[in-house]
Short mmCIF file of C-alpha atoms and ligand atoms in Angstrom, two decimals:
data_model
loop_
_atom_site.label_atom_id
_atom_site.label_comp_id
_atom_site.label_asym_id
_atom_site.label_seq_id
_atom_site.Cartn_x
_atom_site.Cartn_y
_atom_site.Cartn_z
CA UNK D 27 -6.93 2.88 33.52
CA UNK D 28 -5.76 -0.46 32.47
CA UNK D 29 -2.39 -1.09 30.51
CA UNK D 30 -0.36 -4.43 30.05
CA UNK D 31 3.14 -3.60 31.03
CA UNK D 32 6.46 -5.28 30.44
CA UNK D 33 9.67 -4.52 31.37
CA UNK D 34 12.50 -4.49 28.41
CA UNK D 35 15.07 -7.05 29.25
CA UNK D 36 12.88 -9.21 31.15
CA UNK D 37 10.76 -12.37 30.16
CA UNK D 38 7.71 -13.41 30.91
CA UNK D 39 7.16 -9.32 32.86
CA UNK D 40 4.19 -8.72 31.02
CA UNK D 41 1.23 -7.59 33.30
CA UNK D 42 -1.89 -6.27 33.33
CA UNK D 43 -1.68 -2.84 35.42
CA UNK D 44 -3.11 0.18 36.54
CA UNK D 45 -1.81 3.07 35.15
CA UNK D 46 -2.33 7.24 35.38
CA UNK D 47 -5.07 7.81 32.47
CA UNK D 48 -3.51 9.70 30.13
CA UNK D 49 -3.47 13.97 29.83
CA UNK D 50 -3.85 14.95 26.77
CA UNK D 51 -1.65 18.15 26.30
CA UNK D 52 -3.42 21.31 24.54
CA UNK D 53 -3.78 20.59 20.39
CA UNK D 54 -3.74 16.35 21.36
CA UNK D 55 -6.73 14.50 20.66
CA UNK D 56 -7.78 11.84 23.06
CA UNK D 57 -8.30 8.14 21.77
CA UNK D 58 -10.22 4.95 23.14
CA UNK D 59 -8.28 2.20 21.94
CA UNK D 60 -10.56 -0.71 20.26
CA UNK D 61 -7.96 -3.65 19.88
CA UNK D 62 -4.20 -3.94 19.38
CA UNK D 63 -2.72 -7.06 17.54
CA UNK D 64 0.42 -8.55 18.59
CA UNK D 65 2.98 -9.22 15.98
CA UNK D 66 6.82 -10.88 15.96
CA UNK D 67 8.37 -7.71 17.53
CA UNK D 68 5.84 -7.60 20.37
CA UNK D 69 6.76 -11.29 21.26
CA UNK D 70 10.53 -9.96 21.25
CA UNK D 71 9.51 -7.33 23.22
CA UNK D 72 7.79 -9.75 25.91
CA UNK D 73 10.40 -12.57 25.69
CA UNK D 74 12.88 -9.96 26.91
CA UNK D 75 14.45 -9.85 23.86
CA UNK D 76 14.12 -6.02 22.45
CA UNK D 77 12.41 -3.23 23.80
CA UNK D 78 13.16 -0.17 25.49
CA UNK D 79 11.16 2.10 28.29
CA UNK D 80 10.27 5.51 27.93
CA UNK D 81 13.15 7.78 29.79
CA UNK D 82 12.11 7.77 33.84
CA UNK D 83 9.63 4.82 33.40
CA UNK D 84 10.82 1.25 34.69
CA UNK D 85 7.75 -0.12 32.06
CA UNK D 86 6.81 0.09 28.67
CA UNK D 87 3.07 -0.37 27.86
CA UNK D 88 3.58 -2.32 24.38
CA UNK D 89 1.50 -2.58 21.29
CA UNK D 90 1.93 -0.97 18.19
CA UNK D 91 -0.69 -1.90 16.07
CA UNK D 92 -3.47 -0.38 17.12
CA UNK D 93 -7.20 0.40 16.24
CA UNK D 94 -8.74 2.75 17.91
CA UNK D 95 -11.57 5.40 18.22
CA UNK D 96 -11.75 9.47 18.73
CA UNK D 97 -13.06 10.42 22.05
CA UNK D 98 -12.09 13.85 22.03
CA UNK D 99 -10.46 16.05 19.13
CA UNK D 100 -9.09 19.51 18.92
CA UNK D 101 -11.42 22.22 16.75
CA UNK D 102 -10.90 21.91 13.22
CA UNK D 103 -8.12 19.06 12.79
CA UNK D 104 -10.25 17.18 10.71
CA UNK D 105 -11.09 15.15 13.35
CA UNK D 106 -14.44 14.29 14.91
CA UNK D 107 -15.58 11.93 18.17
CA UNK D 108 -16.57 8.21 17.24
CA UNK D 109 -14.27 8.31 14.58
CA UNK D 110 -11.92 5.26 13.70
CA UNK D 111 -8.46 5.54 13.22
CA UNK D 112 -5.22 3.54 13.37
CA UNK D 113 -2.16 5.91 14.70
CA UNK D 114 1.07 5.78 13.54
CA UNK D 115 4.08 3.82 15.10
CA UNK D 116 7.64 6.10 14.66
CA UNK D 117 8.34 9.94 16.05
CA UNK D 118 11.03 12.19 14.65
CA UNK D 119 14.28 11.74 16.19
CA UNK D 120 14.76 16.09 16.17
CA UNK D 121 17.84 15.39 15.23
CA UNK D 122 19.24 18.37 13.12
CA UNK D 123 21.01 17.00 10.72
CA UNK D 124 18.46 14.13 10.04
CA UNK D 125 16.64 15.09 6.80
CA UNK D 126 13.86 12.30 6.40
CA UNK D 127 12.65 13.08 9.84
CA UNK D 128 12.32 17.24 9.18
CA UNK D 129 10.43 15.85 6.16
CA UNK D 130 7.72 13.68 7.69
CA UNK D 131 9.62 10.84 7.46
CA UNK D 132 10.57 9.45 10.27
CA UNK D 133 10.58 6.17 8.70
CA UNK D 134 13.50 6.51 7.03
CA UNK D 135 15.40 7.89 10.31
CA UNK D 136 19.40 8.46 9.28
CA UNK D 137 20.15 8.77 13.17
CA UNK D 138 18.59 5.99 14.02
CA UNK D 139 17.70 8.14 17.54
CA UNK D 140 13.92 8.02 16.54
CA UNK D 141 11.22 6.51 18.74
CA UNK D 142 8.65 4.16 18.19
CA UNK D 143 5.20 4.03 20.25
CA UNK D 144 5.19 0.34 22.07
CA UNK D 145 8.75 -0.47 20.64
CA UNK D 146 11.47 1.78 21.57
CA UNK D 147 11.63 4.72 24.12
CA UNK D 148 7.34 5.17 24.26
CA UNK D 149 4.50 3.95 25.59
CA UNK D 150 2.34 1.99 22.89
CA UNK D 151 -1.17 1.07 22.84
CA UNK D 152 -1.80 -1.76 24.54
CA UNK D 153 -3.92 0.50 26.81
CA UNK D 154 -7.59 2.01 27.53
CA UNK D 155 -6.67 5.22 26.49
CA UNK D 156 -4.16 7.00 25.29
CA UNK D 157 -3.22 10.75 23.51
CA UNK D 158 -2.26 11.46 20.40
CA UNK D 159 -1.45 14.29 17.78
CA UNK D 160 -3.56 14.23 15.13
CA UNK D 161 -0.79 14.81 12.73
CA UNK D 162 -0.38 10.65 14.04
CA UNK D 163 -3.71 9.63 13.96
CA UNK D 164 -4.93 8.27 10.24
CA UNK D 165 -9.06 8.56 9.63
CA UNK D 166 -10.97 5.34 8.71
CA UNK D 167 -14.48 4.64 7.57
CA UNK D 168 -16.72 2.95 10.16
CA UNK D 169 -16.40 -0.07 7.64
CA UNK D 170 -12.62 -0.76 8.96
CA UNK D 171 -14.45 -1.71 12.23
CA UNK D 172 -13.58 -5.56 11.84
CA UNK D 173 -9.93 -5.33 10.30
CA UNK D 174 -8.58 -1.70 10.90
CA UNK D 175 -6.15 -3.23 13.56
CA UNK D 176 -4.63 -4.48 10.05
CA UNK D 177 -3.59 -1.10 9.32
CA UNK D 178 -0.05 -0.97 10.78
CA UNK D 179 1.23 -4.39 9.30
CA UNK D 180 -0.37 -3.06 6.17
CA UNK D 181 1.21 0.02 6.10
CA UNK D 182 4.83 -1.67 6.09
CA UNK D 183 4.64 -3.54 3.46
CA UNK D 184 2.41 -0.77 1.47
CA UNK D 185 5.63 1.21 1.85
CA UNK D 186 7.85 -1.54 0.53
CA UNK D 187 5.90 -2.43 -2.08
CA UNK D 188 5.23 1.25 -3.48
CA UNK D 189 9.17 1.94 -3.54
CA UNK D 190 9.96 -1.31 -5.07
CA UNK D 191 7.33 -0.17 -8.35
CA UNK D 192 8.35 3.72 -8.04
CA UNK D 193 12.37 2.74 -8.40
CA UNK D 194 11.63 -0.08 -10.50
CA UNK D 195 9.35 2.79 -13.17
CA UNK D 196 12.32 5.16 -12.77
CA UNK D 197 15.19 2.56 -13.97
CA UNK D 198 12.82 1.06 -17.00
CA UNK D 199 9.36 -0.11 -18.69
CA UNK D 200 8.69 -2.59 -16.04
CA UNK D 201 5.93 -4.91 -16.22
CA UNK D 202 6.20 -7.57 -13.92
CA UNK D 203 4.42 -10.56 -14.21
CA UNK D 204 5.37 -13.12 -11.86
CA UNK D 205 5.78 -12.04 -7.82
CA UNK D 206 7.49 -14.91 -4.67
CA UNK D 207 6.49 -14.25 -1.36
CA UNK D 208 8.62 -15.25 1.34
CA UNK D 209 6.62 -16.27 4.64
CA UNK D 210 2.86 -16.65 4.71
CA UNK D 211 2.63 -14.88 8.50
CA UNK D 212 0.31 -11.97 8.31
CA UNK D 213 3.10 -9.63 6.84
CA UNK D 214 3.66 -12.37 3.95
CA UNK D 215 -0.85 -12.57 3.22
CA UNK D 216 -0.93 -8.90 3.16
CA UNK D 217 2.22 -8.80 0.41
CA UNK D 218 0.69 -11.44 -1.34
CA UNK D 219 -3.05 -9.62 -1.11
CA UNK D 220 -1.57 -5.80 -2.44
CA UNK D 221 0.42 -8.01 -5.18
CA UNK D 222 -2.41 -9.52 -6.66
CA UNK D 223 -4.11 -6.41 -5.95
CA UNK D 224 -1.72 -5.48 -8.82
CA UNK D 225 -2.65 -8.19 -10.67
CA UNK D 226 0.57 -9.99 -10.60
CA UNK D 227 1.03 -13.94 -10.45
CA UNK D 228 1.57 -14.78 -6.73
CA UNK D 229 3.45 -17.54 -5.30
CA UNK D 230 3.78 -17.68 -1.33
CA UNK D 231 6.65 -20.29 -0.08
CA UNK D 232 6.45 -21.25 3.40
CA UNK D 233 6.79 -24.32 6.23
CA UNK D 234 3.49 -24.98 6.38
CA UNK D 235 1.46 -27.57 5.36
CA UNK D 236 -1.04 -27.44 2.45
CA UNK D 237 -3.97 -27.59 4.14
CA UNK D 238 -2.75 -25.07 7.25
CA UNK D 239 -5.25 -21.90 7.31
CA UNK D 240 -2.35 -19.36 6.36
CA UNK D 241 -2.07 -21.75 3.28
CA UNK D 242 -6.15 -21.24 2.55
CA UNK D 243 -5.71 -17.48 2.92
CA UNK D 244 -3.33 -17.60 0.05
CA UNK D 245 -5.37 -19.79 -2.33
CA UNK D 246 -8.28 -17.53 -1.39
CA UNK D 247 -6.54 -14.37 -3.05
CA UNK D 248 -6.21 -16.58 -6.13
CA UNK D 249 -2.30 -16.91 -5.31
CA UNK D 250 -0.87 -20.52 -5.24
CA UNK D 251 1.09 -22.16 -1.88
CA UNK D 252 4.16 -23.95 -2.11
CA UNK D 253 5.44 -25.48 1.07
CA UNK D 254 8.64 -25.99 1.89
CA UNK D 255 8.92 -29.63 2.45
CA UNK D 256 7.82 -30.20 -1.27
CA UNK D 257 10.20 -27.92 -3.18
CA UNK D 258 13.60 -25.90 -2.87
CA UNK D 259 13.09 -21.98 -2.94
CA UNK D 260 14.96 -22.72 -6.61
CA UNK D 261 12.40 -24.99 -8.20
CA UNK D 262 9.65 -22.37 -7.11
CA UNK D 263 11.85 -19.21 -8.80
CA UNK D 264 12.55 -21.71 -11.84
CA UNK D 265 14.89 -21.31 -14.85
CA UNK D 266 14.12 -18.07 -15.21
CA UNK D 267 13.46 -16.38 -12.22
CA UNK D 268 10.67 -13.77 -10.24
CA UNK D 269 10.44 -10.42 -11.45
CA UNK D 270 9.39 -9.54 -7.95
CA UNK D 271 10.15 -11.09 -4.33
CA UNK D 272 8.95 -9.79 -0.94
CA UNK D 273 11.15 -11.45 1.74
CA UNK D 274 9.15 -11.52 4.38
CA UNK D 275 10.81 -13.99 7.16
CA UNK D 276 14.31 -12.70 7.76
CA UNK D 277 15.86 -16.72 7.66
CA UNK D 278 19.25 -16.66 6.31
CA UNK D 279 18.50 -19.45 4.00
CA UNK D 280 15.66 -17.94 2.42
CA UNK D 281 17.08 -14.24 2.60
CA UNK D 282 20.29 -15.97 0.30
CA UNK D 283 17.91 -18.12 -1.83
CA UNK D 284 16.08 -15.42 -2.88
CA UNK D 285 19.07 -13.16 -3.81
CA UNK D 286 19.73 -16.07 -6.51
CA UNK D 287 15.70 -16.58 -7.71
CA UNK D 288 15.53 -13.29 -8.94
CA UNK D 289 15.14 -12.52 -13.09
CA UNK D 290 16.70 -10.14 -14.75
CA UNK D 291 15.88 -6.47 -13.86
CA UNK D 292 13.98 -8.13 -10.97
CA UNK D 293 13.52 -6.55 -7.79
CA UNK D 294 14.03 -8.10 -4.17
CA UNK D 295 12.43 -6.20 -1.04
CA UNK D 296 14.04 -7.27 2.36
CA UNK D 297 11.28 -7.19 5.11
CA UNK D 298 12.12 -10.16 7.30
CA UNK D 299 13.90 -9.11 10.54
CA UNK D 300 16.68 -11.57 11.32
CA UNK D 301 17.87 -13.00 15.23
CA UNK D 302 20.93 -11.98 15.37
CA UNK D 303 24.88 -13.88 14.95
CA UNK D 304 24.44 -17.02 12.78
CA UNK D 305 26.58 -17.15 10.00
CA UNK D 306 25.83 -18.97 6.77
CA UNK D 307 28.08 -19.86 4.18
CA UNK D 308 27.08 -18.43 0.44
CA UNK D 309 28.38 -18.59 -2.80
CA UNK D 310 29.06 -15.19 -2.35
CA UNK D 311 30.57 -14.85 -6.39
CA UNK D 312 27.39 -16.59 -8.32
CA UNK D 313 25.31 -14.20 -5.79
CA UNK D 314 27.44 -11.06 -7.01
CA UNK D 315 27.66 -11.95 -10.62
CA UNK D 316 24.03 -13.12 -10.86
CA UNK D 317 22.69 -9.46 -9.63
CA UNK D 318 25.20 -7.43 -11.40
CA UNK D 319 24.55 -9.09 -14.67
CA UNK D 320 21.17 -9.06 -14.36
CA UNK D 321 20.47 -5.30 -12.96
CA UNK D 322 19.30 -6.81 -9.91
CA UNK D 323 17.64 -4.44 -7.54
CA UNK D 324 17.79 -5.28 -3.37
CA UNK D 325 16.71 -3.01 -0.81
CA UNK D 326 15.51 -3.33 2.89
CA UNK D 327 12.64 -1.92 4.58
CA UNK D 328 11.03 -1.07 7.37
CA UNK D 329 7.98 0.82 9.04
CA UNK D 330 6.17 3.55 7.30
CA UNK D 331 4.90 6.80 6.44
CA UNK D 332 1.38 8.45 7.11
CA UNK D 333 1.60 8.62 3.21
CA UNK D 334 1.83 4.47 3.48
CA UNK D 335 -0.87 4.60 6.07
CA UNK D 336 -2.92 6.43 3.93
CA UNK D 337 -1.94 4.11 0.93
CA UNK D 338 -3.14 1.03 3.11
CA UNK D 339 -6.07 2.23 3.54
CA UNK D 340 -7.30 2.41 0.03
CA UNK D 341 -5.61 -0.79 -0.39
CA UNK D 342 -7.60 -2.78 2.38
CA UNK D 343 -10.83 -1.02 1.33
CA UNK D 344 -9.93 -2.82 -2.18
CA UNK D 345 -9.17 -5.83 -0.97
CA UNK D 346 -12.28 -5.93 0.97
CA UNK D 347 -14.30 -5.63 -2.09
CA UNK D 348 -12.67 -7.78 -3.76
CA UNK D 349 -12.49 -10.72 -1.31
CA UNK D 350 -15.12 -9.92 1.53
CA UNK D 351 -14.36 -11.38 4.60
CA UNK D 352 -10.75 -12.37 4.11
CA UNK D 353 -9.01 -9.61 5.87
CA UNK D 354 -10.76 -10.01 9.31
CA UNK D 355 -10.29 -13.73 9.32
CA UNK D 356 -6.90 -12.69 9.27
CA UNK D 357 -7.37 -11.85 12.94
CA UNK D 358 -8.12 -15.28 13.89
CA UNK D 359 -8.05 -14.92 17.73
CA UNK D 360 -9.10 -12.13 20.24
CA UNK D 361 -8.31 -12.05 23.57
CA UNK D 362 -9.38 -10.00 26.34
CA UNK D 363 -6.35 -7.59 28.05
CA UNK D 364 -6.47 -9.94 31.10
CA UNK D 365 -5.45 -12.98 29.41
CA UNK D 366 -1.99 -11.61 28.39
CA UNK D 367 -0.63 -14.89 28.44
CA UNK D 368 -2.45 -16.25 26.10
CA UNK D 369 -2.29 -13.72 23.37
CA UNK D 370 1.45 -14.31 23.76
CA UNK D 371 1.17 -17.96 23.47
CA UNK D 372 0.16 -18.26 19.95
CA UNK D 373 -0.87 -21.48 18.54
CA UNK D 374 -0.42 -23.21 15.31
CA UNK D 375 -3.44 -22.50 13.98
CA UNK D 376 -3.08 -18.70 14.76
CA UNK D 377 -2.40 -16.47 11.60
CA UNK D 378 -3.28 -12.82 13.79
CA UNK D 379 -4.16 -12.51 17.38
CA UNK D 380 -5.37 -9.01 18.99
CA UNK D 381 -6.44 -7.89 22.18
CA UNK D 382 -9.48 -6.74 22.47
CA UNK D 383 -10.14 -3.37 24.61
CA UNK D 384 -13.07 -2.06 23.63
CA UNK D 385 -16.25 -2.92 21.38
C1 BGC A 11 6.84 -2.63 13.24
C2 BGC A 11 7.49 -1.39 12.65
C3 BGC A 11 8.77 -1.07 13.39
C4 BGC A 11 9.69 -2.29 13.40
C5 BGC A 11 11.02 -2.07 14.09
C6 BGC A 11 7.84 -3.76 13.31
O1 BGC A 11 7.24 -4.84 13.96
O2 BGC A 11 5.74 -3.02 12.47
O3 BGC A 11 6.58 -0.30 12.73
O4 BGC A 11 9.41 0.02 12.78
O5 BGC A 11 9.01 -3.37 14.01
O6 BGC A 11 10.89 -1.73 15.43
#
């Protein structure tokens, strides 16, 4: 079958290959993949920059958001042939001591020796086929057809989003009004979508320009756009602060200004991944103060739970009613597999590209 194949460490190895089809082993189901969007980790991943082979393979076949469709399911696992689903991206690490991974949630790996299909130590999806256990796959309705690939990127900030209101509920009454998003790339339009899914009052604060597609998206969810170049992260947050920011662009100067925009019992999720060794000078005291005196709340996140799979699916079927359309003009370009290039080229126009496999 066909597979794009890179090799971790090396820019610019990305290929389109033939590869063994896959075997699915007794109890797996077997899955043709539909289309697989490319994100900021796969462009690490093909500039060289992070990745890592399966053991005894010299490749990794990338991809880890993926939308695909049953071709063949075991007896009775609740799955049945032309059925959608999006799979999963992290395994269990089978570590003993690690806890969150005996309990289904590899997610929150404490060994840090999990995997991750198309990302670290297996093969992703970027692929004709590939197998599966079902215990991985997540159903959708036929409906998904035209955004399902969103499932993945949704499910991460589903799971960020859920924690933030569950530990917010458990320290007090919390009713949020006003939410800052960090970043309007498709993680940042999907916070800002499941926020004002919530109702809440949505700013998104990125480089943009006003008038820049990712900036429509927002204004289409009924959230307002600030861009960068006409006010300071500070003059967005205001005297008195956001009750609840989604970092979603891992930039040092954001990550710091929005440690200091937060009101009081606000709560700050951490999303953006960061390139690594720059230092930044802070004033580290006024950050301190500000969040102990305030009950500030901080925490980091990162991939998710079938629980926040299954929680992003409600939420995009939502969404969909509420703004038809929107979510698959999210995936603004489609490419076939043999124009790899391309899909890792990006654009400025871009907000999602995915490569198509299958119709
Ligand atoms: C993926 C996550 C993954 C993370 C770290 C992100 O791009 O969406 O599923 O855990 O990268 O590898």
């Amino acid at each position: 079958m066909r597979a794009i194949t890179v090799k971790p460490g090396v820019a610019g190895s990305a290929r389109l290959a033939t590869v063994d089809d896959p075997r699915p082993a007794a109890g797996q189901a077997l899955l043709a993949t539909i289309e697989v969007g490319i994100c900021g980790t796969d462009h690490e991943i093909l500039a060289g920059g992070h990745g890592e082979a399966p053991r005894g393979s010299p490749w990794l076949i990338p991809g880890h958001e993926c939308l695909a469709r049953v071709l063949e399911a075991p007896e009775g696992c609740g799955l049945r042939p032309g059925q959608l689903v999006a799979p999963t991206v992290r395994r269990p690490c089978g570590q003993p001591r690690c806890y969150p991974c005996a309990h289904d949630h590899p997610d929150m790996c404490i060994s840090l020796q999990y995997t991750e299909r198309g990302i670290q130590g297996a093969h992703g999806y970027q692929c004709e086929r590939f197998a599966e256990w079902p215990r991985y796959l997540v159903p959708l309705p036929d409906g998904f057809a035209d955004f399902g690939v969103l499932m993945e990127p949704t499910s991460v900030v589903t799971k960020a989003i859920e924690e933030a209101a569950r530990v917010q509920r458990a320290r007090l009454a919390w009713e949020p009004q006003r939410a800052l998003v960090t970043g309007a790339g498709p993680v940042g339009l999907l916070a800002a979508m499941l926020l004002r899914l919530r109702h809440l009052d949505v700013t998104v604060y990125d480089r943009d320009a006003a008038d820049h597609p990712r900036a429509q998206a927002v204004r289409a969810l009924g959230a307002a756009y600030v861009c960068s170049a006409d006010a300071e992260l500070a003059q967005v947050a205001g005297a008195d602060g956001v009750d609840w920011i989604v970092e979603c662009t891992g930039a040092r100067a954001l990550v710091f200004g929005a440690l200091q925009a937060l009101a009081p019992a606000g709560v700050l999720c951490l999303l953006g991944v960061s390139g690594a060794g720059v230092s930044l000078e802070v004033p580290a005291d006024a950050i301190n103060l500000g969040l102990v005196l305030r009950n500030g709340l901080v925490f980091g996140s990162v991939n998710a739970s079938r629980e926040a799979f299954a929680q992003a699916g409600q939420s995009l079927a939502v969404a969909e009613a509420n703004w038809p359309g929107w979510l698959a003009g999210l995936v603004s370009v489609r490419v076939p597999p043999a124009d790899v290039a391309s899909a890792i080229g990006g654009g400025p126009e871009r907000i999602k590209t995915a490569v198509r496999w299958a119709g």
